[in-house]
């Protein structure tokens, strides 16, 4: 079987920025309260005329342009999202239509915050099996639509955005695969710790339970991801965790032992964008030249369903 690799990235965020001071005018909170507890200073929020598929399409177009490919070159579109209101057409089908694609396979993947790493693994598997040759993998969420803006414990966390990766076959990958083996799983009995439920849907979570699980259970799993990829944590050039909360990102990264890696901290400026957070953060690191082409980066998503998925990739 051939391998696969990420050849280009793109990201997109709505223009409107919501600061902590803006939130303090809406609910009983303050910049100091928010930054000390979650490390977030700003987040981007889309308007009613900016649906999820539009955010996704902008990120996808940027990734395609970076790859030097046309929409017709793509034969699979995967969109990781948990904020699609309509069941059909899917976000992936809508993105394909917006970009003018010809006949790609289209699929939405809802694993909430670990959706992108699940989708990336799915694209890798499809390419390895010969079912696709070029895939567009997108994480896109509009958390502002499902947040309770009167609940200071959750509304301070969330932002909107999208990130995209172009994944292609890599027959020359050999012992240095562009996308390493995925390690994924979940804790079903704790699935209610993160919820998007009701009509209209609303986001809620048991913050302390998620924090304890993430900071204690996830570091050894992330180290196993590195082991499967044949690298040590010290080999990593970048660690891109789901951008949930700075108080989770920093201790988890420290416990992984990636002492030489750049740690993505996009949560400070973007908030928690769920499935969009990993591809957005990685795209920004690459765009700023903070990681070299071919360097190993750990991608590790976790959260809703208390699910997780991670892989080591070679940066485009």
mmCIF file of C-alpha atoms in Angstrom:
data_model
loop_
_atom_site.group_PDB
_atom_site.id
_atom_site.type_symbol
_atom_site.label_atom_id
_atom_site.label_comp_id
_atom_site.label_asym_id
_atom_site.label_seq_id
_atom_site.Cartn_x
_atom_site.Cartn_y
_atom_site.Cartn_z
ATOM 1 C CA UNK A 1 0.000 0.000 0.000
ATOM 2 C CA UNK A 2 1.137 3.544 -0.722
ATOM 3 C CA UNK A 3 1.425 6.093 2.053
ATOM 4 C CA UNK A 4 0.053 9.617 2.219
ATOM 5 C CA UNK A 5 1.244 13.044 3.230
ATOM 6 C CA UNK A 6 -0.020 16.541 3.928
ATOM 7 C CA UNK A 7 1.182 18.770 1.091
ATOM 8 C CA UNK A 8 -0.521 22.070 1.994
ATOM 9 C CA UNK A 9 -2.564 23.802 4.674
ATOM 10 C CA UNK A 10 -4.966 26.722 4.919
ATOM 11 C CA UNK A 11 -7.019 28.467 7.573
ATOM 12 C CA UNK A 12 -9.783 31.033 7.811
ATOM 13 C CA UNK A 13 -11.479 33.006 10.603
ATOM 14 C CA UNK A 14 -14.341 35.507 10.513
ATOM 15 C CA UNK A 15 -13.334 39.157 10.645
ATOM 16 C CA UNK A 16 -15.204 40.008 13.846
ATOM 17 C CA UNK A 17 -13.025 39.747 16.947
ATOM 18 C CA UNK A 18 -14.564 39.433 20.421
ATOM 19 C CA UNK A 19 -12.215 40.484 23.216
ATOM 20 C CA UNK A 20 -12.406 39.613 26.886
ATOM 21 C CA UNK A 21 -13.454 43.188 27.597
ATOM 22 C CA UNK A 22 -16.307 42.769 25.108
ATOM 23 C CA UNK A 23 -17.454 39.683 27.010
ATOM 24 C CA UNK A 24 -17.194 41.550 30.311
ATOM 25 C CA UNK A 25 -19.875 43.912 28.985
ATOM 26 C CA UNK A 26 -22.139 40.923 28.291
ATOM 27 C CA UNK A 27 -21.693 38.657 31.326
ATOM 28 C CA UNK A 28 -20.189 38.824 34.820
ATOM 29 C CA UNK A 29 -16.544 38.252 33.918
ATOM 30 C CA UNK A 30 -13.301 40.146 33.334
ATOM 31 C CA UNK A 31 -10.127 39.931 31.281
ATOM 32 C CA UNK A 32 -8.186 38.845 34.369
ATOM 33 C CA UNK A 33 -10.723 36.114 35.240
ATOM 34 C CA UNK A 34 -10.645 34.666 31.725
ATOM 35 C CA UNK A 35 -6.894 34.803 31.107
ATOM 36 C CA UNK A 36 -6.037 33.342 34.510
ATOM 37 C CA UNK A 37 -8.385 30.385 34.048
ATOM 38 C CA UNK A 38 -8.207 29.520 30.350
ATOM 39 C CA UNK A 39 -5.518 31.747 28.812
ATOM 40 C CA UNK A 40 -7.782 33.152 26.085
ATOM 41 C CA UNK A 41 -7.631 36.846 25.162
ATOM 42 C CA UNK A 42 -9.636 37.041 21.921
ATOM 43 C CA UNK A 43 -11.794 34.882 19.688
ATOM 44 C CA UNK A 44 -13.323 35.324 16.195
ATOM 45 C CA UNK A 45 -17.101 35.119 15.824
ATOM 46 C CA UNK A 46 -18.982 34.714 12.560
ATOM 47 C CA UNK A 47 -22.238 36.470 11.689
ATOM 48 C CA UNK A 48 -25.532 34.936 10.581
ATOM 49 C CA UNK A 49 -24.436 35.239 6.934
ATOM 50 C CA UNK A 50 -21.277 33.156 7.508
ATOM 51 C CA UNK A 51 -22.343 29.492 7.677
ATOM 52 C CA UNK A 52 -19.967 26.659 8.542
ATOM 53 C CA UNK A 53 -19.504 25.596 4.929
ATOM 54 C CA UNK A 54 -18.422 29.111 3.977
ATOM 55 C CA UNK A 55 -15.707 29.108 6.653
ATOM 56 C CA UNK A 56 -14.650 25.649 5.494
ATOM 57 C CA UNK A 57 -14.579 26.662 1.827
ATOM 58 C CA UNK A 58 -12.321 29.667 2.468
ATOM 59 C CA UNK A 59 -9.806 27.499 4.352
ATOM 60 C CA UNK A 60 -10.006 24.800 1.659
ATOM 61 C CA UNK A 61 -9.435 27.283 -1.175
ATOM 62 C CA UNK A 62 -6.343 28.602 0.583
ATOM 63 C CA UNK A 63 -4.971 25.071 1.046
ATOM 64 C CA UNK A 64 -5.632 24.186 -2.597
ATOM 65 C CA UNK A 65 -3.894 27.348 -3.784
ATOM 66 C CA UNK A 66 -0.896 26.543 -1.585
ATOM 67 C CA UNK A 67 -0.769 23.026 -3.050
ATOM 68 C CA UNK A 68 -1.013 24.326 -6.622
ATOM 69 C CA UNK A 69 -4.095 22.183 -7.219
ATOM 70 C CA UNK A 70 -7.513 22.830 -8.712
ATOM 71 C CA UNK A 71 -10.787 21.732 -7.061
ATOM 72 C CA UNK A 72 -11.237 19.161 -9.857
ATOM 73 C CA UNK A 73 -8.015 17.448 -8.719
ATOM 74 C CA UNK A 74 -9.637 16.366 -5.422
ATOM 75 C CA UNK A 75 -11.469 13.032 -5.239
ATOM 76 C CA UNK A 76 -12.423 13.020 -1.540
ATOM 77 C CA UNK A 77 -13.699 15.771 0.789
ATOM 78 C CA UNK A 78 -13.921 15.142 4.526
ATOM 79 C CA UNK A 79 -15.289 17.824 6.858
ATOM 80 C CA UNK A 80 -14.978 17.390 10.604
ATOM 81 C CA UNK A 81 -17.674 19.444 12.319
ATOM 82 C CA UNK A 82 -20.209 19.258 15.131
ATOM 83 C CA UNK A 83 -22.021 22.500 14.330
ATOM 84 C CA UNK A 84 -23.773 21.583 11.084
ATOM 85 C CA UNK A 85 -27.426 22.417 11.728
ATOM 86 C CA UNK A 86 -28.804 20.702 8.624
ATOM 87 C CA UNK A 87 -28.432 16.963 8.155
ATOM 88 C CA UNK A 88 -28.364 17.166 4.371
ATOM 89 C CA UNK A 89 -26.714 18.376 2.231
ATOM 90 C CA UNK A 90 -23.648 17.651 4.365
ATOM 91 C CA UNK A 91 -20.970 20.271 4.961
ATOM 92 C CA UNK A 92 -18.601 18.298 2.732
ATOM 93 C CA UNK A 93 -21.125 18.267 -0.120
ATOM 94 C CA UNK A 94 -21.710 21.988 0.304
ATOM 95 C CA UNK A 95 -17.973 22.705 0.270
ATOM 96 C CA UNK A 96 -17.597 20.614 -2.905
ATOM 97 C CA UNK A 97 -20.420 22.586 -4.528
ATOM 98 C CA UNK A 98 -19.001 25.955 -3.437
ATOM 99 C CA UNK A 99 -15.602 25.076 -4.887
ATOM 100 C CA UNK A 100 -17.027 23.637 -8.106
ATOM 101 C CA UNK A 101 -15.682 20.122 -7.725
ATOM 102 C CA UNK A 102 -16.686 17.434 -10.185
ATOM 103 C CA UNK A 103 -17.454 14.121 -8.445
ATOM 104 C CA UNK A 104 -15.614 13.721 -5.128
ATOM 105 C CA UNK A 105 -16.591 11.350 -2.353
ATOM 106 C CA UNK A 106 -18.050 13.542 0.418
ATOM 107 C CA UNK A 107 -18.309 12.735 4.101
ATOM 108 C CA UNK A 108 -18.866 14.632 7.353
ATOM 109 C CA UNK A 109 -17.196 13.337 10.518
ATOM 110 C CA UNK A 110 -18.573 14.374 13.910
ATOM 111 C CA UNK A 111 -16.135 13.563 16.692
ATOM 112 C CA UNK A 112 -16.334 17.115 18.032
ATOM 113 C CA UNK A 113 -12.918 18.394 19.190
ATOM 114 C CA UNK A 114 -10.940 15.398 17.886
ATOM 115 C CA UNK A 115 -12.770 15.434 14.564
ATOM 116 C CA UNK A 116 -9.888 16.683 12.432
ATOM 117 C CA UNK A 117 -7.411 14.035 13.535
ATOM 118 C CA UNK A 118 -10.086 11.365 12.999
ATOM 119 C CA UNK A 119 -10.761 12.770 9.515
ATOM 120 C CA UNK A 120 -7.049 12.944 8.691
ATOM 121 C CA UNK A 121 -6.647 9.286 9.644
ATOM 122 C CA UNK A 122 -9.678 8.383 7.524
ATOM 123 C CA UNK A 123 -8.178 10.155 4.497
ATOM 124 C CA UNK A 124 -4.835 8.428 5.088
ATOM 125 C CA UNK A 125 -6.553 5.034 5.255
ATOM 126 C CA UNK A 126 -8.561 5.700 2.082
ATOM 127 C CA UNK A 127 -5.442 6.688 0.160
ATOM 128 C CA UNK A 128 -3.462 3.721 1.478
ATOM 129 C CA UNK A 129 -6.285 1.410 0.390
ATOM 130 C CA UNK A 130 -6.389 2.933 -3.090
ATOM 131 C CA UNK A 131 -9.866 4.415 -2.643
ATOM 132 C CA UNK A 132 -8.639 8.008 -3.092
ATOM 133 C CA UNK A 133 -5.571 9.810 -4.406
ATOM 134 C CA UNK A 134 -6.051 13.424 -3.287
ATOM 135 C CA UNK A 135 -8.200 14.370 -0.297
ATOM 136 C CA UNK A 136 -9.271 17.646 1.190
ATOM 137 C CA UNK A 137 -9.527 17.310 4.987
ATOM 138 C CA UNK A 138 -11.216 20.197 6.795
ATOM 139 C CA UNK A 139 -12.009 21.005 10.398
ATOM 140 C CA UNK A 140 -14.688 23.703 10.648
ATOM 141 C CA UNK A 141 -16.914 24.792 13.505
ATOM 142 C CA UNK A 142 -19.041 27.773 14.347
ATOM 143 C CA UNK A 143 -19.190 27.443 18.107
ATOM 144 C CA UNK A 144 -20.726 30.888 18.476
ATOM 145 C CA UNK A 145 -23.995 29.468 17.159
ATOM 146 C CA UNK A 146 -24.331 26.881 19.925
ATOM 147 C CA UNK A 147 -22.885 28.690 22.926
ATOM 148 C CA UNK A 148 -25.027 30.166 25.685
ATOM 149 C CA UNK A 149 -23.792 33.751 25.714
ATOM 150 C CA UNK A 150 -25.238 34.242 29.222
ATOM 151 C CA UNK A 151 -23.126 31.416 30.715
ATOM 152 C CA UNK A 152 -19.750 32.853 31.680
ATOM 153 C CA UNK A 153 -18.238 29.402 32.277
ATOM 154 C CA UNK A 154 -18.594 28.397 28.612
ATOM 155 C CA UNK A 155 -19.086 31.511 26.467
ATOM 156 C CA UNK A 156 -15.570 32.765 27.271
ATOM 157 C CA UNK A 157 -14.080 29.646 25.683
ATOM 158 C CA UNK A 158 -15.474 29.491 22.189
ATOM 159 C CA UNK A 159 -14.558 30.861 18.774
ATOM 160 C CA UNK A 160 -15.324 30.199 15.101
ATOM 161 C CA UNK A 161 -13.024 29.163 12.278
ATOM 162 C CA UNK A 162 -11.797 26.529 9.857
ATOM 163 C CA UNK A 163 -8.564 24.831 8.896
ATOM 164 C CA UNK A 164 -7.844 22.584 5.928
ATOM 165 C CA UNK A 165 -5.206 20.155 4.711
ATOM 166 C CA UNK A 166 -4.581 18.735 1.256
ATOM 167 C CA UNK A 167 -3.545 15.087 1.562
ATOM 168 C CA UNK A 168 -2.057 13.179 -1.372
ATOM 169 C CA UNK A 169 -0.618 9.755 -2.068
ATOM 170 C CA UNK A 170 3.056 9.397 -1.139
ATOM 171 C CA UNK A 171 4.504 6.304 -2.849
ATOM 172 C CA UNK A 172 8.041 7.319 -1.875
ATOM 173 C CA UNK A 173 7.257 7.608 1.858
ATOM 174 C CA UNK A 174 9.115 4.422 2.808
ATOM 175 C CA UNK A 175 10.301 4.458 6.393
ATOM 176 C CA UNK A 176 9.399 8.134 6.767
ATOM 177 C CA UNK A 177 5.629 8.192 6.272
ATOM 178 C CA UNK A 178 4.097 11.595 5.752
ATOM 179 C CA UNK A 179 1.222 10.642 8.047
ATOM 180 C CA UNK A 180 2.023 8.173 10.807
ATOM 181 C CA UNK A 181 -0.288 5.521 12.274
ATOM 182 C CA UNK A 182 -3.268 6.867 14.176
ATOM 183 C CA UNK A 183 -3.967 6.004 17.784
ATOM 184 C CA UNK A 184 -7.591 6.663 18.632
ATOM 185 C CA UNK A 185 -10.209 5.745 21.211
ATOM 186 C CA UNK A 186 -12.729 7.088 23.692
ATOM 187 C CA UNK A 187 -14.153 6.821 27.213
ATOM 188 C CA UNK A 188 -17.848 6.100 26.500
ATOM 189 C CA UNK A 189 -18.941 6.085 30.127
ATOM 190 C CA UNK A 190 -17.769 9.704 30.459
ATOM 191 C CA UNK A 191 -19.195 10.883 27.143
ATOM 192 C CA UNK A 192 -21.663 13.249 28.821
ATOM 193 C CA UNK A 193 -18.795 15.372 30.137
ATOM 194 C CA UNK A 194 -18.997 17.391 26.892
ATOM 195 C CA UNK A 195 -22.406 17.899 25.311
ATOM 196 C CA UNK A 196 -24.102 19.667 22.407
ATOM 197 C CA UNK A 197 -27.755 18.924 22.959
ATOM 198 C CA UNK A 198 -31.275 20.312 22.675
ATOM 199 C CA UNK A 199 -33.302 22.402 20.249
ATOM 200 C CA UNK A 200 -31.730 24.809 19.576
ATOM 201 C CA UNK A 201 -28.488 22.943 20.374
ATOM 202 C CA UNK A 202 -26.393 24.287 23.237
ATOM 203 C CA UNK A 203 -22.853 23.512 24.343
ATOM 204 C CA UNK A 204 -22.219 22.406 27.944
ATOM 205 C CA UNK A 205 -19.405 20.621 29.708
ATOM 206 C CA UNK A 206 -18.183 19.384 33.061
ATOM 207 C CA UNK A 207 -15.009 21.409 33.017
ATOM 208 C CA UNK A 208 -13.210 19.859 35.973
ATOM 209 C CA UNK A 209 -13.834 16.303 34.762
ATOM 210 C CA UNK A 210 -12.475 17.155 31.318
ATOM 211 C CA UNK A 211 -9.462 18.910 32.840
ATOM 212 C CA UNK A 212 -8.549 15.960 35.081
ATOM 213 C CA UNK A 213 -8.980 13.455 32.251
ATOM 214 C CA UNK A 214 -6.942 15.484 29.774
ATOM 215 C CA UNK A 215 -4.040 16.297 32.069
ATOM 216 C CA UNK A 216 -3.688 12.826 33.617
ATOM 217 C CA UNK A 217 -4.803 10.284 31.006
ATOM 218 C CA UNK A 218 -3.746 11.829 27.694
ATOM 219 C CA UNK A 219 0.052 12.370 28.005
ATOM 220 C CA UNK A 220 0.905 8.618 28.017
ATOM 221 C CA UNK A 221 -1.433 8.081 25.048
ATOM 222 C CA UNK A 222 0.296 10.896 23.151
ATOM 223 C CA UNK A 223 3.670 9.293 23.858
ATOM 224 C CA UNK A 224 2.333 6.034 22.394
ATOM 225 C CA UNK A 225 1.396 7.976 19.239
ATOM 226 C CA UNK A 226 5.048 8.965 18.909
ATOM 227 C CA UNK A 227 6.137 5.369 19.516
ATOM 228 C CA UNK A 228 3.857 4.129 16.722
ATOM 229 C CA UNK A 229 5.378 6.711 14.381
ATOM 230 C CA UNK A 230 8.921 5.629 15.268
ATOM 231 C CA UNK A 231 9.916 8.944 16.840
ATOM 232 C CA UNK A 232 10.644 10.019 20.385
ATOM 233 C CA UNK A 233 8.984 13.062 21.984
ATOM 234 C CA UNK A 234 12.404 14.736 21.849
ATOM 235 C CA UNK A 235 12.386 14.325 18.054
ATOM 236 C CA UNK A 236 9.248 16.397 17.601
ATOM 237 C CA UNK A 237 9.552 19.836 16.019
ATOM 238 C CA UNK A 238 5.984 20.830 16.904
ATOM 239 C CA UNK A 239 3.160 19.727 19.187
ATOM 240 C CA UNK A 240 -0.320 20.764 18.087
ATOM 241 C CA UNK A 241 -2.898 19.736 20.658
ATOM 242 C CA UNK A 242 -6.588 20.536 20.485
ATOM 243 C CA UNK A 243 -6.739 24.192 21.486
ATOM 244 C CA UNK A 244 -9.141 23.719 24.389
ATOM 245 C CA UNK A 245 -7.631 25.744 27.184
ATOM 246 C CA UNK A 246 -4.091 26.955 27.864
ATOM 247 C CA UNK A 247 -4.254 25.349 31.320
ATOM 248 C CA UNK A 248 -4.694 21.985 29.590
ATOM 249 C CA UNK A 249 -2.324 22.513 26.634
ATOM 250 C CA UNK A 250 0.739 23.507 28.654
ATOM 251 C CA UNK A 251 0.758 20.698 31.263
ATOM 252 C CA UNK A 252 -0.116 18.027 28.681
ATOM 253 C CA UNK A 253 2.671 19.218 26.370
ATOM 254 C CA UNK A 254 5.111 19.266 29.279
ATOM 255 C CA UNK A 255 4.197 15.715 30.358
ATOM 256 C CA UNK A 256 4.617 14.417 26.794
ATOM 257 C CA UNK A 257 8.276 15.436 27.030
ATOM 258 C CA UNK A 258 8.586 17.259 23.698
ATOM 259 C CA UNK A 259 11.371 19.478 25.008
ATOM 260 C CA UNK A 260 12.554 20.632 21.569
ATOM 261 C CA UNK A 261 9.149 21.298 20.041
ATOM 262 C CA UNK A 262 7.228 24.467 19.312
ATOM 263 C CA UNK A 263 3.974 24.222 21.267
ATOM 264 C CA UNK A 264 0.936 25.625 19.442
ATOM 265 C CA UNK A 265 -0.873 28.197 21.586
ATOM 266 C CA UNK A 266 -3.368 29.552 19.062
ATOM 267 C CA UNK A 267 -6.080 29.257 21.729
ATOM 268 C CA UNK A 268 -4.866 32.585 23.145
ATOM 269 C CA UNK A 269 -6.005 34.478 20.033
ATOM 270 C CA UNK A 270 -8.683 32.150 18.622
ATOM 271 C CA UNK A 271 -10.363 30.471 21.583
ATOM 272 C CA UNK A 272 -11.626 26.899 21.388
ATOM 273 C CA UNK A 273 -12.737 26.288 17.800
ATOM 274 C CA UNK A 274 -13.406 22.554 18.280
ATOM 275 C CA UNK A 275 -12.561 20.553 15.121
ATOM 276 C CA UNK A 276 -10.999 23.630 13.494
ATOM 277 C CA UNK A 277 -8.418 24.193 16.216
ATOM 278 C CA UNK A 278 -5.678 21.756 15.179
ATOM 279 C CA UNK A 279 -5.553 22.515 11.432
ATOM 280 C CA UNK A 280 -5.819 26.263 12.097
ATOM 281 C CA UNK A 281 -2.995 26.210 14.630
ATOM 282 C CA UNK A 282 -0.780 24.037 12.406
ATOM 283 C CA UNK A 283 -1.471 26.168 9.345
ATOM 284 C CA UNK A 284 -0.399 29.286 11.243
ATOM 285 C CA UNK A 285 2.810 27.660 12.523
ATOM 286 C CA UNK A 286 3.748 26.625 8.985
ATOM 287 C CA UNK A 287 2.765 29.984 7.490
ATOM 288 C CA UNK A 288 4.949 31.821 10.016
ATOM 289 C CA UNK A 289 7.884 29.511 9.291
ATOM 290 C CA UNK A 290 8.054 28.211 12.869
ATOM 291 C CA UNK A 291 8.429 24.598 11.684
ATOM 292 C CA UNK A 292 10.487 23.408 8.746
ATOM 293 C CA UNK A 293 9.153 21.395 5.825
ATOM 294 C CA UNK A 294 9.475 17.688 6.577
ATOM 295 C CA UNK A 295 9.772 18.217 10.316
ATOM 296 C CA UNK A 296 7.756 15.837 12.541
ATOM 297 C CA UNK A 297 4.726 17.315 14.288
ATOM 298 C CA UNK A 298 2.420 15.603 16.752
ATOM 299 C CA UNK A 299 -1.268 16.298 16.143
ATOM 300 C CA UNK A 300 -3.477 15.216 19.037
ATOM 301 C CA UNK A 301 -7.189 15.908 19.284
ATOM 302 C CA UNK A 302 -9.340 15.240 22.334
ATOM 303 C CA UNK A 303 -12.600 16.347 23.908
ATOM 304 C CA UNK A 304 -16.226 15.682 22.976
ATOM 305 C CA UNK A 305 -17.390 12.091 23.620
ATOM 306 C CA UNK A 306 -14.169 12.037 25.651
ATOM 307 C CA UNK A 307 -12.634 10.799 22.443
ATOM 308 C CA UNK A 308 -9.070 11.200 21.249
ATOM 309 C CA UNK A 309 -7.036 10.655 18.087
ATOM 310 C CA UNK A 310 -3.450 11.481 17.258
ATOM 311 C CA UNK A 311 -0.758 10.957 14.654
ATOM 312 C CA UNK A 312 2.682 12.295 13.817
ATOM 313 C CA UNK A 313 2.900 13.975 10.431
ATOM 314 C CA UNK A 314 5.706 15.495 8.375
ATOM 315 C CA UNK A 315 4.991 19.200 7.927
ATOM 316 C CA UNK A 316 4.413 20.405 4.354
#
